[in-house]
Amino acid sequence: MNLENLIIENVGIALEKLYNQTVDAKLIQVQSTRKDFEGDYTLVVFPFLKISKKNPEQTATEIGMFLKENVSEISDFNIVKGFLNLSISNEYWLNFFTQNAANSNFGAAQVDENSPKVMVEYSSPNTNKPLHLGHIRNNLLGFSVSQILKAAGKNVVMVNLVNDRGIHICKSMLAWQKFGNLSTPTSSGKKGDHLVGEYYVKFDIEYKKQISELTAQGLTEEQAKKEAPILLEAQEMLRKWEAKDIEIYNLWKEMNSWVYDGFEKTYKKLGVYFDKMYYESETYLLGKQNVIEGLKNGVLIQKDDSSIWADLTADGLDEKILLRSDGTSVYMTQDIGTAILRHNEFNANEMTYVVGNEQDYHFKVLSLVLQKLGYDWGKKLHHLSYGMVELPEGKMKSREGTVVDADDLIDEMIETARKTSQELGKLDGLSLEEAEKVYYTIAMGALKYFILKVDPRKNMTFNPNESIDFNGNTGPFIQYTYARIQSILRKASEMNIAIQNEFKVLNINKKEIDLIKYLHRLPETIQEAAANYSPALIANFVYELVKEFNQFYHEFSILKEEDEMVRSFRLSLSKSIAYAIKNCMNLLGIAVPERM
RNA sequence: GGACCCGUAGCAUAAUUGGAUAGUGCAUCUGACUACGGAUCAGAAGGUUAGGGGUUCGAAUCCCUUCGGGUUCACCA
């Protein structure tokens, strides 16, 4: 049993003995004591005043006395206002440490085939343009949340859904046909996703041009947007694609393959991967089929122009189109198909979609439509709705060219890391190749930590020029602490100092106890991060742990400590903390260097 | 117009989901043992949690309202 539950249980007993009343366990609030107060756990006594019929101090004193006498783990208590602060004995902490010090994987739960199954969809790129900063947040979040769920005891399947069909792809294809002069990644020397993205931009330029020409001829803007010839051509191309026109289909395959090559490189640099890939082109027909069936069963409606809709007005939402009047599919159509396919394949206890909060409405609708179609599990879909990434000057806008490209950003980060490391002369002893690896590790550590330390649900600001720091609450700061511990451990082993894990008699100091308390919190932190789908909680935890360790490191000597038992203990403590740092960072998808 | 989200020091962000004196980093200022690695550590200054009202022992957090910003509802994805 963990300490918190132990306390809750005994508070229950105390209330019964002292005031002859049983209390709903929910009223017993135990939280860890705030840093500026003495103690480890705090009981809020306000809820019990009605029962005790005494003032807060008296009530807290009585409960505190009872606990101190009857619970061996509780060594002392103090009272501030209505808060009863309980101290846990040093014996307990030391005993906890000796039992777990050697466990390099402390904090992570075991997973086997009986563990609950969770599917996490993330990334979900469109194949008409390269990845940008927003996708980076998505990929980092999806990967990290998956690792956290695994550590919390879930069986995780990471999947990607590639939006490889639809009108947006046709726009790139059409522009390539018109303006591309048969250029390919090989002939142009460009990364495939970037090349295809250029034609998506070219389409838009031409489209705008045609709109202004049409409005000059007297059409309204609305009409012009609908009737621009290049748009009509793209729509025609989509119809041909759905009819599997051979020429269109081959072009589509080829251009997508360029994009996939490009994506693969970016994914690799980001360090993310997937257990299974889904392609919209392979699922939209299943969606279409279900929509048509839904129409037959009367749960969907058809309008005069033969487009098919879901009427969700009874649920407080609007009507939603599911098939266009020309019979082609929309985004929702394939998402219905994909969900059904996945449910049939994996029957996961939970399906989580890592998708930006601009699609909150979409996922509400998806869940409802699935239920309407008779899929009860539709209500179990979970949308991990993350906030958008903004630049200091505002939203990224592709039309204004302010989109931060993922590949460029990563390269810039590596360049910065290289420069900083070389200025500090940190890696002079390493080979060029080894040094490059460290630059990369630090660069990605900075980038990933910077993005993951903020609450996923919130919008965040990203300043590419200044924001990524190497000092303070940053990835490299944490990596540095890890590297420093490794340095000590290397020295210890050169000095042939054995690290023991038994510490019977020991005059342990407060910083050491505090560090052990941090380690003790790791398992619950992982559980909490999983429950909230929040890598930020892991980031905050490891940052505080590292800060605490750096204070300890500064204040006390490890290798120069003369008492052998104490020296050995401090080495063991440092080693355990290094494990914790590494594991937490891995949960964020961040690697740690042995030196930097 | 309907629905939803957000507003915390100059900037970027925390706050155990209703708990104590609102933490932290950057930037600014001051200081640290010729170092088990100074990419570190100690300290100072910076706040009416957008404004107002309410709920209660207790509110950044819940309710109402005003202001400011954003997303979405499209035969876009």
CSV table of N, CA and C (backbone and C1' of nucleotides) in Angstrom, one decimal, chain A residues 29 32 34 37 42 46 81 83 85 126 168 305 309 318-319 321 324-325 358 395 421 426 454-455 460-461 470 472-473 477 480 484 487 491 532 543 551 553-554 556 558-560 596, chain B residues 2-8 11-27 32-33 35-42 57-58 70-77:
chain,number,residue,atom,x,y,z
A,29,GLN,N,-8.8,14.4,2.6
A,29,GLN,CA,-7.9,14.9,1.6
A,29,GLN,C,-6.5,14.9,2.1
A,32,SER,N,0.6,16.0,-0.7
A,32,SER,CA,1.9,16.2,-0.3
A,32,SER,C,2.1,17.6,0.2
A,34,ARG,N,3.4,21.2,1.0
A,34,ARG,CA,4.1,22.2,0.3
A,34,ARG,C,5.5,22.5,0.8
A,37,PHE,N,6.7,24.2,4.1
A,37,PHE,CA,6.3,23.8,5.4
A,37,PHE,C,7.0,22.5,5.8
A,42,THR,N,0.0,16.2,4.0
A,42,THR,CA,-0.8,17.1,4.7
A,42,THR,C,-2.3,16.7,4.7
A,46,PHE,N,-10.5,20.7,7.8
A,46,PHE,CA,-11.7,21.5,7.8
A,46,PHE,C,-13.0,20.6,7.6
A,81,LYS,N,-2.8,26.4,11.0
A,81,LYS,CA,-4.2,26.7,10.7
A,81,LYS,C,-5.0,25.3,10.7
A,83,PHE,N,-4.4,22.8,8.8
A,83,PHE,CA,-3.7,21.8,8.0
A,83,PHE,C,-2.8,21.0,9.0
A,85,ASN,N,0.2,18.7,9.2
A,85,ASN,CA,1.3,18.2,8.4
A,85,ASN,C,2.0,17.0,9.1
A,126,ASN,N,-1.0,15.2,-43.9
A,126,ASN,CA,-1.5,15.3,-45.2
A,126,ASN,C,-0.3,15.1,-46.2
A,168,HIS,N,-7.1,18.1,-51.5
A,168,HIS,CA,-5.8,18.8,-51.4
A,168,HIS,C,-4.6,18.1,-52.1
A,305,ASP,N,-30.0,17.3,-53.6
A,305,ASP,CA,-28.9,17.2,-54.5
A,305,ASP,C,-28.2,15.9,-54.3
A,309,TRP,N,-26.2,13.6,-45.2
A,309,TRP,CA,-25.9,14.3,-44.0
A,309,TRP,C,-26.3,13.6,-42.7
A,318,ASP,N,-24.8,20.9,-35.3
A,318,ASP,CA,-25.5,21.2,-36.6
A,318,ASP,C,-25.6,19.9,-37.4
A,319,GLU,N,-26.0,20.2,-38.7
A,319,GLU,CA,-25.9,19.1,-39.6
A,319,GLU,C,-24.5,18.9,-40.2
A,321,ILE,N,-22.1,17.1,-43.3
A,321,ILE,CA,-22.1,16.4,-44.5
A,321,ILE,C,-21.2,15.2,-44.4
A,324,ARG,N,-20.5,14.0,-50.5
A,324,ARG,CA,-20.8,15.1,-51.4
A,324,ARG,C,-21.9,14.7,-52.4
A,325,SER,N,-22.5,15.7,-53.0
A,325,SER,CA,-23.5,15.4,-54.0
A,325,SER,C,-23.0,14.6,-55.2
A,358,GLU,N,-8.4,22.6,-32.9
A,358,GLU,CA,-9.3,23.2,-33.9
A,358,GLU,C,-10.2,22.2,-34.5
A,395,LYS,N,-0.1,33.8,-35.3
A,395,LYS,CA,-0.3,32.5,-35.9
A,395,LYS,C,0.6,32.3,-37.1
A,421,SER,N,28.4,24.2,-28.0
A,421,SER,CA,29.4,23.2,-27.5
A,421,SER,C,30.8,23.5,-27.9
A,426,LYS,N,33.6,21.8,-24.9
A,426,LYS,CA,33.2,20.7,-24.0
A,426,LYS,C,33.6,19.3,-24.6
A,454,VAL,N,5.2,22.2,-21.7
A,454,VAL,CA,3.9,23.0,-21.4
A,454,VAL,C,2.7,22.1,-21.6
A,455,ASP,N,1.8,22.3,-20.8
A,455,ASP,CA,0.5,21.6,-20.8
A,455,ASP,C,0.0,21.4,-22.2
A,460,MET,N,0.7,27.5,-27.1
A,460,MET,CA,2.0,27.9,-26.7
A,460,MET,C,2.7,28.8,-27.7
A,461,THR,N,3.6,29.6,-27.2
A,461,THR,CA,4.4,30.5,-28.1
A,461,THR,C,5.7,29.9,-28.3
A,470,PHE,N,19.7,27.0,-23.5
A,470,PHE,CA,20.4,25.8,-22.9
A,470,PHE,C,20.6,25.9,-21.4
A,472,GLY,N,18.8,27.0,-17.5
A,472,GLY,CA,17.5,27.1,-16.8
A,472,GLY,C,16.6,25.9,-17.0
A,473,ASN,N,15.3,26.1,-17.1
A,473,ASN,CA,14.4,24.9,-17.2
A,473,ASN,C,14.4,24.4,-18.6
A,477,PHE,N,19.9,21.4,-19.7
A,477,PHE,CA,20.2,21.5,-18.3
A,477,PHE,C,20.0,20.1,-17.6
A,480,TYR,N,22.7,17.8,-18.9
A,480,TYR,CA,24.0,18.1,-18.3
A,480,TYR,C,24.1,17.4,-16.9
A,484,ARG,N,26.9,14.7,-15.8
A,484,ARG,CA,27.8,15.0,-14.7
A,484,ARG,C,27.8,13.8,-13.7
A,487,SER,N,29.9,11.1,-15.1
A,487,SER,CA,31.3,11.4,-14.9
A,487,SER,C,31.8,11.0,-13.6
A,491,LYS,N,34.5,8.0,-12.7
A,491,LYS,CA,35.6,8.2,-11.8
A,491,LYS,C,35.6,7.2,-10.6
A,532,ASN,N,-3.6,11.9,-17.2
A,532,ASN,CA,-3.9,13.3,-17.8
A,532,ASN,C,-3.3,13.4,-19.2
A,543,TYR,N,12.6,18.0,-13.9
A,543,TYR,CA,13.3,19.3,-13.7
A,543,TYR,C,13.5,19.6,-12.2
A,551,GLN,N,21.7,21.1,-6.2
A,551,GLN,CA,21.9,21.7,-4.9
A,551,GLN,C,22.7,20.8,-4.0
A,553,TYR,N,24.6,18.3,-5.0
A,553,TYR,CA,25.9,18.2,-5.6
A,553,TYR,C,26.9,19.3,-5.2
A,554,HIS,N,26.3,20.5,-5.1
A,554,HIS,CA,27.0,21.7,-4.8
A,554,HIS,C,27.4,21.7,-3.3
A,556,PHE,N,27.5,19.1,-1.1
A,556,PHE,CA,28.2,18.0,-0.5
A,556,PHE,C,29.1,17.3,-1.5
A,558,ILE,N,30.9,14.0,-3.0
A,558,ILE,CA,30.6,12.6,-3.1
A,558,ILE,C,31.8,11.8,-3.1
A,559,LEU,N,32.7,11.9,-4.0
A,559,LEU,CA,33.9,11.1,-4.1
A,559,LEU,C,34.9,11.5,-3.0
A,560,LYS,N,34.9,12.8,-2.6
A,560,LYS,CA,35.8,13.2,-1.5
A,560,LYS,C,35.4,12.9,-0.1
A,596,MET,N,28.9,15.8,-22.3
A,596,MET,CA,28.4,16.8,-23.2
A,596,MET,C,29.2,18.1,-22.9
B,2,G,P,-25.5,34.4,-30.4
B,2,G,O5',-25.5,32.9,-30.7
B,2,G,C5',-26.6,32.1,-30.6
B,2,G,C4',-26.3,30.7,-31.0
B,2,G,C3',-25.3,30.0,-30.2
B,2,G,O3',-25.8,29.5,-29.0
B,2,G,C1',-24.8,29.6,-32.5
B,3,A,P,-24.8,29.5,-27.7
B,3,A,O5',-23.8,28.3,-28.1
B,3,A,C5',-24.2,27.0,-28.1
B,3,A,C4',-23.0,26.1,-28.6
B,3,A,C3',-21.8,26.2,-27.7
B,3,A,O3',-21.9,25.4,-26.5
B,3,A,C1',-21.2,26.3,-30.0
B,4,C,P,-21.1,26.0,-25.2
B,4,C,O5',-19.6,25.8,-25.5
B,4,C,C5',-19.1,24.5,-25.5
B,4,C,C4',-17.7,24.5,-26.1
B,4,C,C3',-16.6,25.3,-25.4
B,4,C,O3',-16.1,24.5,-24.2
B,4,C,C1',-16.4,25.8,-27.6
B,5,C,P,-15.6,25.4,-23.0
B,5,C,O5',-14.2,25.9,-23.4
B,5,C,C5',-13.1,24.9,-23.8
B,5,C,C4',-12.0,25.6,-24.4
B,5,C,C3',-11.3,26.7,-23.5
B,5,C,O3',-10.5,26.1,-22.5
B,5,C,C1',-11.5,27.5,-25.7
B,6,C,P,-10.3,26.9,-21.1
B,6,C,O5',-9.4,28.1,-21.5
B,6,C,C5',-8.0,27.9,-21.9
B,6,C,C4',-7.4,29.1,-22.5
B,6,C,C3',-7.3,30.3,-21.5
B,6,C,O3',-6.2,30.2,-20.7
B,6,C,C1',-8.2,31.1,-23.6
B,7,G,P,-6.2,30.9,-19.2
B,7,G,O5',-5.8,32.4,-19.6
B,7,G,C5',-4.7,32.8,-20.3
B,7,G,C4',-4.6,34.2,-20.6
B,7,G,C3',-4.5,35.1,-19.3
B,7,G,O3',-3.6,36.2,-19.5
B,7,G,C1',-6.4,35.7,-20.5
B,8,U,P,-2.1,36.0,-19.3
B,8,U,O5',-1.9,35.7,-17.8
B,8,U,C5',-2.4,36.7,-16.9
B,8,U,C4',-1.9,36.4,-15.5
B,8,U,C3',-0.4,36.5,-15.2
B,8,U,O3',-0.1,37.9,-14.9
B,8,U,C1',-1.2,34.5,-14.3
B,11,C,P,4.6,40.8,-21.1
B,11,C,O5',5.7,39.8,-21.7
B,11,C,C5',6.2,39.9,-23.0
B,11,C,C4',7.2,38.8,-23.3
B,11,C,C3',6.6,37.4,-23.0
B,11,C,O3',5.9,36.9,-24.1
B,11,C,C1',8.7,37.6,-22.0
B,12,A,P,4.7,35.9,-23.9
B,12,A,O5',5.5,34.5,-23.4
B,12,A,C5',6.3,33.9,-24.3
B,12,A,C4',7.0,32.7,-23.6
B,12,A,C3',6.0,31.7,-23.0
B,12,A,O3',5.4,30.9,-23.9
B,12,A,C1',7.8,32.2,-21.5
B,13,U,P,4.1,30.1,-23.5
B,13,U,O5',4.5,29.1,-22.4
B,13,U,C5',3.7,28.7,-21.3
B,13,U,C4',4.5,28.3,-20.2
B,13,U,C3',3.7,27.7,-19.0
B,13,U,O3',3.4,26.3,-19.3
B,13,U,C1',5.3,29.2,-18.2
B,14,A,P,2.2,25.6,-18.6
B,14,A,O5',2.8,25.0,-17.2
B,14,A,C5',2.5,25.7,-16.1
B,14,A,C4',3.2,25.1,-14.9
B,14,A,C3',2.2,24.6,-13.9
B,14,A,O3',1.8,23.3,-14.0
B,14,A,C1',3.8,26.1,-12.9
B,15,A,P,0.3,22.8,-13.7
B,15,A,O5',0.1,23.3,-12.2
B,15,A,C5',0.8,22.6,-11.1
B,15,A,C4',0.5,23.3,-9.8
B,15,A,C3',-0.9,23.5,-9.5
B,15,A,O3',-1.5,22.3,-8.9
B,15,A,C1',0.2,25.5,-9.2
B,16,U,P,-3.1,22.1,-8.9
B,16,U,O5',-3.3,20.7,-8.3
B,16,U,C5',-3.2,19.5,-9.1
B,16,U,C4',-2.7,18.4,-8.3
B,16,U,C3',-3.5,18.1,-7.0
B,16,U,O3',-4.7,17.3,-7.3
B,16,U,C1',-1.2,18.0,-6.5
B,17,U,P,-5.9,17.5,-6.4
B,17,U,O5',-7.0,17.2,-7.5
B,17,U,C5',-8.3,17.8,-7.3
B,17,U,C4',-8.3,19.2,-8.0
B,17,U,C3',-9.7,19.3,-8.8
B,17,U,O3',-10.0,20.7,-8.8
B,17,U,C1',-7.9,19.5,-10.3
B,18,G,P,-11.5,21.3,-8.7
B,18,G,O5',-11.5,22.4,-7.7
B,18,G,C5',-10.4,23.4,-7.7
B,18,G,C4',-10.1,23.7,-6.3
B,18,G,C3',-9.9,22.6,-5.3
B,18,G,O3',-8.9,22.9,-4.3
B,18,G,C1',-11.5,24.0,-4.5
B,19,G,P,-7.4,22.8,-4.6
B,19,G,O5',-6.9,24.1,-3.9
B,19,G,C5',-5.6,24.2,-3.4
B,19,G,C4',-5.6,25.1,-2.1
B,19,G,C3',-4.4,24.7,-1.2
B,19,G,O3',-4.1,25.9,-0.5
B,19,G,C1',-6.5,24.4,-0.1
B,20,A,P,-3.1,26.9,-1.3
B,20,A,O5',-2.7,27.8,0.0
B,20,A,C5',-3.7,28.5,0.7
B,20,A,C4',-3.2,28.7,2.1
B,20,A,C3',-1.9,29.4,2.2
B,20,A,O3',-1.9,30.2,3.3
B,20,A,C1',-1.7,27.3,3.3
B,21,U,P,-2.2,31.8,3.2
B,21,U,O5',-0.9,32.4,2.5
B,21,U,C5',-1.0,33.7,2.0
B,21,U,C4',0.4,34.1,1.4
B,21,U,C3',0.8,33.2,0.3
B,21,U,O3',1.5,34.0,-0.7
B,21,U,C1',2.5,33.1,1.9
B,22,A,P,0.7,34.5,-2.0
B,22,A,O5',1.4,33.5,-3.1
B,22,A,C5',1.2,32.1,-3.0
B,22,A,C4',1.3,31.5,-4.4
B,22,A,C3',2.5,31.9,-5.1
B,22,A,O3',3.7,31.2,-4.8
B,22,A,C1',0.6,32.1,-6.5
B,23,G,P,4.8,31.7,-3.9
B,23,G,O5',6.0,30.7,-4.1
B,23,G,C5',6.8,30.8,-5.2
B,23,G,C4',7.0,29.4,-5.8
B,23,G,C3',8.0,29.4,-6.9
B,23,G,O3',9.3,29.1,-6.3
B,23,G,C1',6.1,28.5,-7.8
B,24,U,P,10.5,30.0,-6.7
B,24,U,O5',10.8,29.5,-8.2
B,24,U,C5',11.1,28.2,-8.5
B,24,U,C4',11.1,27.8,-9.9
B,24,U,C3',12.0,28.7,-10.8
B,24,U,O3',13.4,28.4,-10.7
B,24,U,C1',9.9,28.3,-11.9
B,25,G,P,14.4,29.6,-11.0
B,25,G,O5',14.4,29.7,-12.5
B,25,G,C5',14.9,28.6,-13.3
B,25,G,C4',14.7,28.8,-14.8
B,25,G,C3',15.3,30.0,-15.3
B,25,G,O3',16.6,29.9,-15.7
B,25,G,C1',13.0,29.9,-16.0
B,26,C,P,17.6,31.2,-15.7
B,26,C,O5',17.0,32.0,-17.0
B,26,C,C5',17.3,31.5,-18.3
B,26,C,C4',16.6,32.4,-19.3
B,26,C,C3',17.1,33.9,-19.3
B,26,C,O3',18.3,34.0,-20.1
B,26,C,C1',14.7,33.8,-19.4
B,27,A,P,19.4,34.9,-19.4
B,27,A,O5',18.8,36.4,-19.5
B,27,A,C5',18.6,37.0,-20.8
B,27,A,C4',17.8,38.2,-20.6
B,27,A,C3',18.3,39.2,-19.6
B,27,A,O3',19.3,40.0,-20.1
B,27,A,C1',16.0,38.9,-19.2
B,32,A,P,32.2,36.8,-4.7
B,32,A,O5',31.8,35.3,-4.6
B,32,A,C5',31.6,34.7,-3.3
B,32,A,C4',31.4,33.2,-3.4
B,32,A,C3',32.5,32.5,-4.3
B,32,A,O3',33.6,32.2,-3.5
B,32,A,C1',30.3,31.8,-4.8
B,33,C,P,35.0,32.3,-4.3
B,33,C,O5',35.7,30.9,-3.9
B,33,C,C5',36.2,30.7,-2.6
B,33,C,C4',36.3,29.2,-2.4
B,33,C,C3',37.1,28.4,-3.4
B,33,C,O3',38.5,28.4,-3.2
B,33,C,C1',35.0,27.3,-2.9
B,35,A,P,38.9,24.7,-6.0
B,35,A,O5',37.8,23.6,-6.4
B,35,A,C5',38.1,22.6,-7.4
B,35,A,C4',36.8,22.0,-7.8
B,35,A,C3',37.1,21.0,-8.9
B,35,A,O3',36.3,19.9,-8.8
B,35,A,C1',35.8,22.9,-9.7
B,36,C,P,36.6,19.2,-7.5
B,36,C,O5',35.9,17.9,-8.0
B,36,C,C5',36.7,16.8,-8.5
B,36,C,C4',35.7,15.7,-8.7
B,36,C,C3',34.6,16.0,-9.7
B,36,C,O3',35.1,15.7,-11.0
B,36,C,C1',33.7,15.0,-7.7
B,37,G,P,34.1,15.9,-12.2
B,37,G,O5',33.6,17.4,-12.1
B,37,G,C5',34.5,18.5,-12.3
B,37,G,C4',33.8,19.5,-13.3
B,37,G,C3',32.5,20.0,-12.8
B,37,G,O3',32.4,21.4,-13.2
B,37,G,C1',32.3,19.0,-14.9
B,38,G,P,31.9,22.5,-12.0
B,38,G,O5',31.3,23.7,-12.9
B,38,G,C5',30.1,23.5,-13.7
B,38,G,C4',29.9,24.8,-14.5
B,38,G,C3',31.1,25.1,-15.4
B,38,G,O3',30.5,25.8,-16.6
B,38,G,C1',30.8,26.9,-13.9
B,39,A,P,30.0,24.9,-17.8
B,39,A,O5',28.4,25.0,-17.7
B,39,A,C5',27.8,26.3,-17.7
B,39,A,C4',26.4,26.0,-18.2
B,39,A,C3',25.6,25.0,-17.5
B,39,A,O3',24.2,25.3,-17.5
B,39,A,C1',25.8,24.3,-19.7
B,40,U,P,23.5,25.9,-16.2
B,40,U,O5',24.3,25.3,-15.0
B,40,U,C5',24.0,24.1,-14.5
B,40,U,C4',24.7,23.9,-13.2
B,40,U,C3',24.1,24.7,-12.0
B,40,U,O3',23.0,24.1,-11.5
B,40,U,C1',26.5,24.9,-12.0
B,41,C,P,21.8,24.9,-10.9
B,41,C,O5',22.4,25.5,-9.5
B,41,C,C5',22.8,24.6,-8.5
B,41,C,C4',23.5,25.3,-7.4
B,41,C,C3',22.8,26.5,-6.8
B,41,C,O3',21.8,26.1,-5.9
B,41,C,C1',25.0,27.1,-7.2
B,42,A,P,20.5,27.1,-5.6
B,42,A,O5',21.2,28.3,-4.7
B,42,A,C5',21.7,28.0,-3.4
B,42,A,C4',22.2,29.3,-2.8
B,42,A,C3',21.2,30.5,-2.8
B,42,A,O3',20.4,30.4,-1.7
B,42,A,C1',23.3,31.2,-3.6
B,57,C,P,-19.0,27.7,5.0
B,57,C,O5',-17.6,28.4,5.2
B,57,C,C5',-17.3,29.3,6.2
B,57,C,C4',-15.9,29.4,6.5
B,57,C,C3',-15.0,29.8,5.3
B,57,C,O3',-14.9,31.2,5.1
B,57,C,C1',-14.1,27.9,6.4
B,58,G,P,-15.1,31.8,3.7
B,58,G,O5',-13.8,31.1,2.9
B,58,G,C5',-12.5,31.6,3.3
B,58,G,C4',-11.5,31.0,2.4
B,58,G,C3',-11.8,30.8,0.9
B,58,G,O3',-12.0,32.0,0.2
B,58,G,C1',-10.9,28.8,1.7
B,70,G,P,-7.9,37.4,-32.8
B,70,G,O5',-8.1,35.8,-32.5
B,70,G,C5',-6.9,35.0,-32.5
B,70,G,C4',-7.2,33.7,-32.0
B,70,G,C3',-8.1,32.8,-32.8
B,70,G,O3',-7.5,32.3,-34.0
B,70,G,C1',-8.7,32.6,-30.5
B,71,U,P,-8.4,31.9,-35.2
B,71,U,O5',-9.1,30.5,-34.8
B,71,U,C5',-8.3,29.4,-34.6
B,71,U,C4',-9.2,28.3,-34.0
B,71,U,C3',-10.3,27.9,-34.9
B,71,U,O3',-9.9,27.0,-36.0
B,71,U,C1',-11.1,28.1,-32.7
B,72,U,P,-10.6,27.0,-37.4
B,72,U,O5',-12.1,26.4,-37.1
B,72,U,C5',-12.2,25.1,-36.6
B,72,U,C4',-13.6,24.8,-36.1
B,72,U,C3',-14.7,25.1,-37.1
B,72,U,O3',-14.9,23.9,-37.9
B,72,U,C1',-15.2,26.1,-35.1
B,73,C,P,-15.6,24.0,-39.3
B,73,C,O5',-17.1,24.2,-39.0
B,73,C,C5',-17.9,23.1,-38.6
B,73,C,C4',-19.3,23.5,-38.2
B,73,C,C3',-20.1,24.1,-39.3
B,73,C,O3',-20.8,23.1,-40.1
B,73,C,C1',-20.2,25.5,-37.4
B,74,A,P,-21.5,23.4,-41.4
B,74,A,O5',-20.7,22.3,-42.3
B,74,A,C5',-19.7,22.7,-43.1
B,74,A,C4',-20.1,23.6,-44.2
B,74,A,C3',-19.5,23.2,-45.6
B,74,A,O3',-20.4,23.7,-46.6
B,74,A,C1',-18.7,25.3,-44.9
B,75,C,P,-21.5,22.9,-47.2
B,75,C,O5',-20.7,21.8,-48.1
B,75,C,C5',-19.6,21.0,-47.5
B,75,C,C4',-18.9,20.4,-48.7
B,75,C,C3',-18.3,21.3,-49.7
B,75,C,O3',-17.2,20.7,-50.2
B,75,C,C1',-19.9,20.0,-50.8
B,76,C,P,-15.8,21.6,-50.4
B,76,C,O5',-15.3,21.8,-48.9
B,76,C,C5',-14.6,20.9,-48.2
B,76,C,C4',-13.2,21.2,-48.3
B,76,C,C3',-12.3,20.2,-47.6
B,76,C,O3',-12.0,19.1,-48.6
B,76,C,C1',-11.7,22.3,-46.8
B,77,A,P,-12.1,17.6,-48.1
B,77,A,O5',-10.8,17.4,-47.2
B,77,A,C5',-9.5,17.6,-47.7
B,77,A,C4',-8.5,17.7,-46.6
B,77,A,C3',-8.6,16.5,-45.6
B,77,A,O3',-7.8,15.4,-46.0
B,77,A,C1',-8.7,18.6,-44.5
